[in-house]
XYZ file of C-alpha atoms in Angstrom:
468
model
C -244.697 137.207 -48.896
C -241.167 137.033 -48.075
C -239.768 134.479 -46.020
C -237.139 136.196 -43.045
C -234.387 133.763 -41.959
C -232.208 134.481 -39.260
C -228.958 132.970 -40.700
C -226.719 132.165 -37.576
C -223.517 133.494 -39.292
C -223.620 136.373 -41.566
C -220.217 138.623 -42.392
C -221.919 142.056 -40.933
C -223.943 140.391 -38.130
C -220.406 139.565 -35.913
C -219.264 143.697 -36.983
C -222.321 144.652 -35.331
C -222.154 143.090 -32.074
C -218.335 144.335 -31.882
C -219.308 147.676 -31.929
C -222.122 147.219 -29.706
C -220.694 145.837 -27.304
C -217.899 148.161 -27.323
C -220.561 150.720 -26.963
C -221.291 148.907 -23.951
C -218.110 149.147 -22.550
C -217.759 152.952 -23.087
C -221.365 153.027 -21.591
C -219.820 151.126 -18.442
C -216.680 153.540 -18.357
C -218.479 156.699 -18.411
C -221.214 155.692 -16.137
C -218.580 154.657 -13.642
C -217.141 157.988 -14.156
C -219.865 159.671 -13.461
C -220.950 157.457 -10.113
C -217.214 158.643 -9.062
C -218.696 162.068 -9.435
C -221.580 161.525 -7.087
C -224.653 161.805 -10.465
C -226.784 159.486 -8.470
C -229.172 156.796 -9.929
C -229.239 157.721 -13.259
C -225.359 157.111 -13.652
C -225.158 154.499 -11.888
C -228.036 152.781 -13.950
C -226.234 154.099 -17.590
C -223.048 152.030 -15.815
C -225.485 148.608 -14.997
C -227.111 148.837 -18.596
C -222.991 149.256 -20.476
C -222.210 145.957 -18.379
C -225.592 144.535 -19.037
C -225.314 145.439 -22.964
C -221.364 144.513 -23.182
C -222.914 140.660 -21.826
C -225.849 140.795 -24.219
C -224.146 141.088 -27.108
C -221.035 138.657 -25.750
C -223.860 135.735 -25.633
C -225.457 136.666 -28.932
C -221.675 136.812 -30.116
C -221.092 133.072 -29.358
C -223.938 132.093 -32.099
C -221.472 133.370 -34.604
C -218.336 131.952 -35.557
C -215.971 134.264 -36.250
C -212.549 132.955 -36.573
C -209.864 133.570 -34.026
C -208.084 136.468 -35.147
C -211.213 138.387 -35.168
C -211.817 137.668 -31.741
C -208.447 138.833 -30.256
C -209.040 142.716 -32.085
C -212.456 142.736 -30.708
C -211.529 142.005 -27.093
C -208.534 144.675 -27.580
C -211.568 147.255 -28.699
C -213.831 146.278 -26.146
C -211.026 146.323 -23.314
C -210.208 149.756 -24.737
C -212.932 152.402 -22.524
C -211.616 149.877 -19.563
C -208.225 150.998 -19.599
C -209.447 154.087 -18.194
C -211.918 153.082 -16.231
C -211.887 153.997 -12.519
C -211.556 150.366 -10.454
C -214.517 148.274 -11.435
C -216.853 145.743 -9.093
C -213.914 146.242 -6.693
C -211.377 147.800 -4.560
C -208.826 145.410 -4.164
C -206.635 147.835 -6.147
C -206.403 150.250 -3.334
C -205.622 147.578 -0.916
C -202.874 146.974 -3.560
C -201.487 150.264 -3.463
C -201.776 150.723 0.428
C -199.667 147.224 0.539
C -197.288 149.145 -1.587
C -196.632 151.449 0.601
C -195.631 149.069 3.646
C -193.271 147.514 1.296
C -191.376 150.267 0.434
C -191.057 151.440 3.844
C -189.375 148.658 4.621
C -192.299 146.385 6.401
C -193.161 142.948 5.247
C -196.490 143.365 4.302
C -197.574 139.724 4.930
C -196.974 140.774 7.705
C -198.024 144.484 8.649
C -201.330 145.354 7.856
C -201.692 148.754 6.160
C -202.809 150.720 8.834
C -199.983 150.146 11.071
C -197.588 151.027 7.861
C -199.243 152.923 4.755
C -200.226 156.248 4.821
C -203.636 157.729 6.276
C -204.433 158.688 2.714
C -203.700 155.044 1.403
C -205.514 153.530 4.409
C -208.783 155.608 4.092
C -209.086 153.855 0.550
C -208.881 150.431 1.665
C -212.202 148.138 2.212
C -212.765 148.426 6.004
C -212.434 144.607 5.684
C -208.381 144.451 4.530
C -207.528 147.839 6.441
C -205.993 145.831 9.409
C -205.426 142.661 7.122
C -201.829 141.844 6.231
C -201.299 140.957 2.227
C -202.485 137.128 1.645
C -200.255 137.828 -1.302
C -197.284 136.014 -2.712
C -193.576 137.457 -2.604
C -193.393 138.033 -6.121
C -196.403 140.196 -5.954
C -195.055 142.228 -3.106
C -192.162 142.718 -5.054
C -194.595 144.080 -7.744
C -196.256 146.358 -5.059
C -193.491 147.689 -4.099
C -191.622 148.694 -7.453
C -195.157 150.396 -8.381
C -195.366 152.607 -5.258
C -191.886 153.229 -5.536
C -192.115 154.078 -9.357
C -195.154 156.429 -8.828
C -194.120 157.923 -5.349
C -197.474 156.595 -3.716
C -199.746 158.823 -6.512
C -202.924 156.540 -7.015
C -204.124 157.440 -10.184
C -200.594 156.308 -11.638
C -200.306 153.267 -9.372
C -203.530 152.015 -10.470
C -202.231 152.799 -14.109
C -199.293 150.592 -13.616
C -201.579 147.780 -11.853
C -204.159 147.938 -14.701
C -200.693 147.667 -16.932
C -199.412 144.256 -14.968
C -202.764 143.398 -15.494
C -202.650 144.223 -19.079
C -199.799 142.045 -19.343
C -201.272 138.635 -17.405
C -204.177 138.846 -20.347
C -201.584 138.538 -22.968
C -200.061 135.835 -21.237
C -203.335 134.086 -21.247
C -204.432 135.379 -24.872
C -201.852 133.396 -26.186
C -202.086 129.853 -23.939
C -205.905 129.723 -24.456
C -205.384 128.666 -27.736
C -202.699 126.464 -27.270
C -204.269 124.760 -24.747
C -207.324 124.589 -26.755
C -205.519 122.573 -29.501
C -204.036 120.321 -27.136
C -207.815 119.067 -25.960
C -209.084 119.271 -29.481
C -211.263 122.305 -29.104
C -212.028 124.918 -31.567
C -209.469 128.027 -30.927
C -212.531 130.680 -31.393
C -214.573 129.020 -28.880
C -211.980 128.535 -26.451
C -211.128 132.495 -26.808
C -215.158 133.451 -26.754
C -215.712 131.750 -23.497
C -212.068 131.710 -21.938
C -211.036 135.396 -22.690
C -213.747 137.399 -24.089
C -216.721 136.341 -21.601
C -217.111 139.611 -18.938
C -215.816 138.228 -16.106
C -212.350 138.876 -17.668
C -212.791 142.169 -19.032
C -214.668 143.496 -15.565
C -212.491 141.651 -12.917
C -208.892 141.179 -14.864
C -208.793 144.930 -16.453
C -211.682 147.234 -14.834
C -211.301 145.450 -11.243
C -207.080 145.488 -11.603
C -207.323 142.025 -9.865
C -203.942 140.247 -9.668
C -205.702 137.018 -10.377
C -204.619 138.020 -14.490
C -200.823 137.417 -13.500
C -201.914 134.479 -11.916
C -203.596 133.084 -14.515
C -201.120 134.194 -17.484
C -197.964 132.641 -15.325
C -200.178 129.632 -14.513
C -201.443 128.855 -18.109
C -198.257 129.823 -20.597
C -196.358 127.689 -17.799
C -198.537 124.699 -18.038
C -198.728 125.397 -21.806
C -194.552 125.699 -22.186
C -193.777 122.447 -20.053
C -196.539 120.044 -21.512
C -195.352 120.814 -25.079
C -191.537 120.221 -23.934
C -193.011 116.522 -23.006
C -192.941 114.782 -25.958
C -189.216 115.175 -27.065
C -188.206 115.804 -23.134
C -186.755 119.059 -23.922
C -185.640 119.114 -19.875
C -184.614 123.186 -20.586
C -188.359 123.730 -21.673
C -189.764 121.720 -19.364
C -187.843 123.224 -16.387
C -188.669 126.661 -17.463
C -192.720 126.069 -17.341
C -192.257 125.032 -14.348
C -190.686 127.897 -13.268
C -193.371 130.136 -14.605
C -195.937 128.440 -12.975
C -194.056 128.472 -9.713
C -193.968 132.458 -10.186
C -197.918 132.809 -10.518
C -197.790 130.818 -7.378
C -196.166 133.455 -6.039
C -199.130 135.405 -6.706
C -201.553 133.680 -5.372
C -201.120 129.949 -3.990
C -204.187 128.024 -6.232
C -201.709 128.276 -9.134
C -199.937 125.332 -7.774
C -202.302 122.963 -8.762
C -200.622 123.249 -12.174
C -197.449 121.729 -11.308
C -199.751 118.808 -9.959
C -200.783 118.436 -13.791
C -197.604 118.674 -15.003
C -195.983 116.903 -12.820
C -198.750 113.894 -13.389
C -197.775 114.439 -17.103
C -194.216 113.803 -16.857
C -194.910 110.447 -14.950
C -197.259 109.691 -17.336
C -194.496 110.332 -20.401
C -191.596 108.411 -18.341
C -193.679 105.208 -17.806
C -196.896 105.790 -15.314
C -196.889 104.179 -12.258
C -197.235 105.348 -8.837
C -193.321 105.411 -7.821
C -192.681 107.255 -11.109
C -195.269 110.039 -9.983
C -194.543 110.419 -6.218
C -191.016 110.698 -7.686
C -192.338 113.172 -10.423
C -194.036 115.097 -7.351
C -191.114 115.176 -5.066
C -189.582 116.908 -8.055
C -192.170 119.516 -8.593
C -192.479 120.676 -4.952
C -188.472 120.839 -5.004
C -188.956 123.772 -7.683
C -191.606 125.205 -6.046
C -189.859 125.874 -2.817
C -186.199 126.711 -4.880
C -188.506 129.609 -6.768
C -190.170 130.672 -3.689
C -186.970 131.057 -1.804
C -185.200 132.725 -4.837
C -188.126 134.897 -5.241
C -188.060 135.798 -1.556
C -184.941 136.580 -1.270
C -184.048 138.464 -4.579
C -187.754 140.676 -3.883
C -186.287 141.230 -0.519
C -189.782 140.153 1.078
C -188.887 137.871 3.092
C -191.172 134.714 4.336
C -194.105 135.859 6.160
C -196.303 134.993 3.098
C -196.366 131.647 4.080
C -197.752 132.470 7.572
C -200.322 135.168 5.689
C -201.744 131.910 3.499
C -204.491 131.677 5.678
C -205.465 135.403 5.386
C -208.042 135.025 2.577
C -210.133 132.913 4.921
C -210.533 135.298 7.577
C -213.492 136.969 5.910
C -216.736 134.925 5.798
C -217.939 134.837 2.162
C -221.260 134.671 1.545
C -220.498 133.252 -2.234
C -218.403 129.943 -0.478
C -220.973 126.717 -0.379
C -218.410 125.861 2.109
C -220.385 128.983 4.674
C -223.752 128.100 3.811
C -224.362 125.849 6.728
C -223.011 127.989 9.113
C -224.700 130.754 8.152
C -228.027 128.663 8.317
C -226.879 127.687 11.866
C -225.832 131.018 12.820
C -230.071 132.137 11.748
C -231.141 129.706 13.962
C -228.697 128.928 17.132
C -226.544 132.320 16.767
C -223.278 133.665 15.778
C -221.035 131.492 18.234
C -222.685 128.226 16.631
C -223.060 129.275 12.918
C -218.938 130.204 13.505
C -218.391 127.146 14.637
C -219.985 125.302 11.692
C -218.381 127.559 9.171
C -214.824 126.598 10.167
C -215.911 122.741 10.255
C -216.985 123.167 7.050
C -213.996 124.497 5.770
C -211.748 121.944 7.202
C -214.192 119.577 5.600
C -213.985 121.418 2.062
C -210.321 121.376 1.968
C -210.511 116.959 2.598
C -212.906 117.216 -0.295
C -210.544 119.151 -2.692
C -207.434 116.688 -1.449
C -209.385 113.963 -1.999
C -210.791 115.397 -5.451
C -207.105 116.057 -6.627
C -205.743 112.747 -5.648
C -208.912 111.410 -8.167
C -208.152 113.381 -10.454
C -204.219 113.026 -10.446
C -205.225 109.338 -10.777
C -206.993 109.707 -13.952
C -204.833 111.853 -15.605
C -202.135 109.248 -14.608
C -204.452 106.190 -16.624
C -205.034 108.474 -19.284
C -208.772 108.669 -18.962
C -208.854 112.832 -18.604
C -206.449 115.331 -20.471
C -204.213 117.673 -18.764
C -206.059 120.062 -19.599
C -209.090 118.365 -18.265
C -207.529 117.854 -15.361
C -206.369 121.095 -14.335
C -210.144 122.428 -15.265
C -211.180 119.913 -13.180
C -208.880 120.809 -10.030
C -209.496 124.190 -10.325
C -213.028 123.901 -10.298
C -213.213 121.854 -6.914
C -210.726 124.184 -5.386
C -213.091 127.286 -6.628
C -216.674 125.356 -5.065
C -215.192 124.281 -2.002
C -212.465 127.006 -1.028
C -213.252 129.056 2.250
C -213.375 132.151 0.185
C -215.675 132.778 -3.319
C -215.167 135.895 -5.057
C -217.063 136.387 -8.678
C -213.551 136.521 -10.017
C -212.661 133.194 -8.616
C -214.532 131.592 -11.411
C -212.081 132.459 -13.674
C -209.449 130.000 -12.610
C -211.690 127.109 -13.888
C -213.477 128.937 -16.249
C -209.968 129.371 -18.656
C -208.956 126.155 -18.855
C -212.501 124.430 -18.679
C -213.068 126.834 -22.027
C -209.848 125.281 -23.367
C -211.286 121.640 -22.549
C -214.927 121.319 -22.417
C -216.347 120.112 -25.907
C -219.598 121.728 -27.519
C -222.541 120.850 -25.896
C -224.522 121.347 -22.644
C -221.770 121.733 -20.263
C -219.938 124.565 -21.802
C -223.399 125.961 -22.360
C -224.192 125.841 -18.943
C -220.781 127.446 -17.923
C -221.415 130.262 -20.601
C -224.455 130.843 -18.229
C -222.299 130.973 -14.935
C -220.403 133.604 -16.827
C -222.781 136.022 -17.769
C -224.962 135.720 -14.336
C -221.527 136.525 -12.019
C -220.604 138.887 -14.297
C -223.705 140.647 -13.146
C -224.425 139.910 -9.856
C -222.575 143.223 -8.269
C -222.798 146.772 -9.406
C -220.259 148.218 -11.195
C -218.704 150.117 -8.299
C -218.285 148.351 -5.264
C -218.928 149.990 -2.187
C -221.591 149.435 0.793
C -225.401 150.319 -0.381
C -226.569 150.165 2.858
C -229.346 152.840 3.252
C -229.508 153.354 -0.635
C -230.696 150.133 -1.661
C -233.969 152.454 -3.469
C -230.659 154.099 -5.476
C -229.600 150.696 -5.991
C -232.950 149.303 -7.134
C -233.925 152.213 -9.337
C -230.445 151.897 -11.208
C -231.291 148.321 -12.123
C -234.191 149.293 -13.044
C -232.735 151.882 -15.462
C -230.368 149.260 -16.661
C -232.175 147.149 -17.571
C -234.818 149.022 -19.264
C -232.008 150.203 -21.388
C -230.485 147.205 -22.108
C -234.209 145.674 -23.072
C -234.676 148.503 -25.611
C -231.042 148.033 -26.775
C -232.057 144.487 -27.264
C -235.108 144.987 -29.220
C -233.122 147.543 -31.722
C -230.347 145.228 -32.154
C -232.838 142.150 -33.118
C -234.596 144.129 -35.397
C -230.903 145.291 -37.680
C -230.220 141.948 -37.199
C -232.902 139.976 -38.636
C -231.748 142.896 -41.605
C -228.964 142.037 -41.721
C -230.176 138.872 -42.285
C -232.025 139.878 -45.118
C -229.567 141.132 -47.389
């Protein structure tokens, strides 16, 4: 009788989950298409079982070790069906474009929600919830707004072309510091890139969902990445300019700042240590950040009002944020006013705990006992679990540089798992399912009937592949 071995590298068995899961993605893309369309259940279900497929074969992909290079063509394919994808698992995008709009009629939009100064058309596809919301948004991505609305006279199907294309452009950024940061912590390059930049959250959030949180994170990461190699020979020219860049995906979104905490700690660390040497070093590093935010300001012609629209975000209760748990538990049992009333003590509490966790962590990095790299992971992580506001997409600015950190073992396991369960814990197409949650149901259902039979074929060419 002859003996089957599943060998857990084999040259074809890594081909074959490429092209699955890039049959997943198309599966995704035209299932989205065709929910767009109004094709019911069915569609929708064809959409849940491309996502579920694309994650399948993503986890049965990190068995394998295929060497970097391989990696980086097989995201491009499997990003390829996204690229023309309408918005994914959100509408932020719209809000986006509606922000736009405000901008280039001359409003601050920090400032001026859309529907006092976009369009009725742009208004009507905003989320009810950001339709009277000024941007929480940073100047430079205002600036961004605006040039896109401008470029594309307020058409959305080209606007969200040019978003997905900024987006485009923020992966890159982060394609390339993954591995670099990676190398710095001692971690293989391929498994940083499998769980830092091929896992779903980036490919449904950071190109199908448009989110802006890819600039963010390709600023944030090729800054940290340009100024902590500049340390050793004090190249002052390098170091100032990734500083600079991680200023600018500050100007983005805020939690990008934490980065010039790390560097900053680094510098200290390379001049001497010590406490004066790093209050020093972080006198220095919020200097730059308010010399970029002014010269961003001013040269986007946005003026300030993002720093009064900080708080924005927060407005929304989040039903993701540990942070709201309690309050919403109080709110079941003693009503609204109360559970309110808890939420926004637990906030204020959640925001000691990340100061507190950052000053920790600063200190460590400081002694030497965590890497940089660590140590942003680390920050961003706390800032992610206790923030007011948790979106699945969120994870990703711990789940980068953790990837880039985090040894082999049950940890990065365990974050793998994170991954793939956010990455399926809302449809495809956002929107409110109130009413159709039988729709809703059914299309799981679908899904994952599909993906279950997908699973059984692919085991079966696998084990011969195996054989050969």
């Amino acid at each position: 009788m002859q003996t089957v071995t599943l060998r857990p590298t084999t040259t074809d068995t890594p081909e074959l989950l490429r092209w699955t899961g890039f049959g997943g993605a198309l599966l995704l893309t035209a299932g989205a298409w065709a929910v767009s369309a109004r094709a019911g259940a069915v569609a929708l279900g064809v959409a849940i079982a491309g996502a579920g497929l694309v994650v399948l074969t993503w986890a049965l992909l990190g068995r394998t070790r295929p060497d970097a290079s391989w990696l980086r063509r097989t995201l491009a394919w499997w990003c390829g069906p996204l690229l023309v994808a309408p918005p994914l698992f959100s509408q932020d995008v719209f809000s986006y474009l509606a922000q736009g709009e405000v901008a280039r009629g001359g409003f601050d939009p920090n400032v001026v929600s859309p529907a006092l100064g976009a369009s009725a058309e742009a208004v009507a596809r905003v989320g009810v919830y950001w339709r009277e919301t000024p941007s929480p948004y940073g100047p430079l991505f205002s600036t961004i707004e605006r040039a896109i609305t401008s470029v594309t006279g307020g058409n959305p199907v080209a606007g969200i072309g040019l978003h997905r294309l900024a987006a485009v452009a923020g992966l890159l950024l982060v394609v390339w510091a993954v591995p670099r940061l990676a190398e710095m912590a001692g971690v293989r390059e391929s498994a940083a890139l499998w769980l830092g930049v091929m896992n779903p959250l980036v490919l449904w959030h950071l190109i199908g969902g448009v989110h802006n949180d890819a600039l963010m994170l390709g600023l944030m990461l090729s800054g940290t990445v340009v100024a902590l190699h500049a340390l050793p020979e004090l190249r002052w020219w390098q170091y100032t300019a990734g500083v600079v860049l991680i200023g600018l995906g500050a100007q983005v979104k805020l939690p990008a700042l934490v980065a010039l905490a790390v560097v900053g700690t680094a510098l200290a660390r390379r001049l001497g240590g010590g406490w004066v040497r790093l209050i020093v070093s972080g006198l220095a590093m919020l200097a730059a950040f308010v010399v970029v935010s002014v010269v961003t300001s001013l040269a986007g012609q946005t003026g300030f009002g993002w720093v009064q629209a900080l708080g924005t975000p927060s407005k929304v209760n989040s039903w993701m944020a540990p942070t709201n748990w309690p309050g919403y538990l109080a709110g079941a049992v003693f009503g609204p006013q109360t559970g309110q009333a808890m939420i926004s003590s637990a906030r204020i509490a959640g925001l000691v705990l990340i100061l507190g966790a950052v000053v920790v962590l600063v200190g460590r990095q400081l002694r030497g006992r965590i890497s940089e790299v660590t140590s942003l992971g680390l920050m961003m992580s706390v800032i992610v679990a206790l923030g007011p506001v948790v979106q699945p997409w969120y994870l990703l600015w711990a789940l980068v540089p953790l990837a880039a950190c985090l040894p082999e073992g049950v940890w990065r396991d365990r974050a793998a798992v994170l991954a793939g369960v956010f990455a399926l814990v809302v449809p495809p197409l956002a929107g409110n399912f109130t009413g159709r949650v039988p729709e809703l149901v059914a299309a799981y259902v679908v899904g994952i009937a599909l993906v279950g039979g997908a699973y059984l074929v692919l085991r079966r060419a696998r084990v011969s592949v195996a054989q050969a």
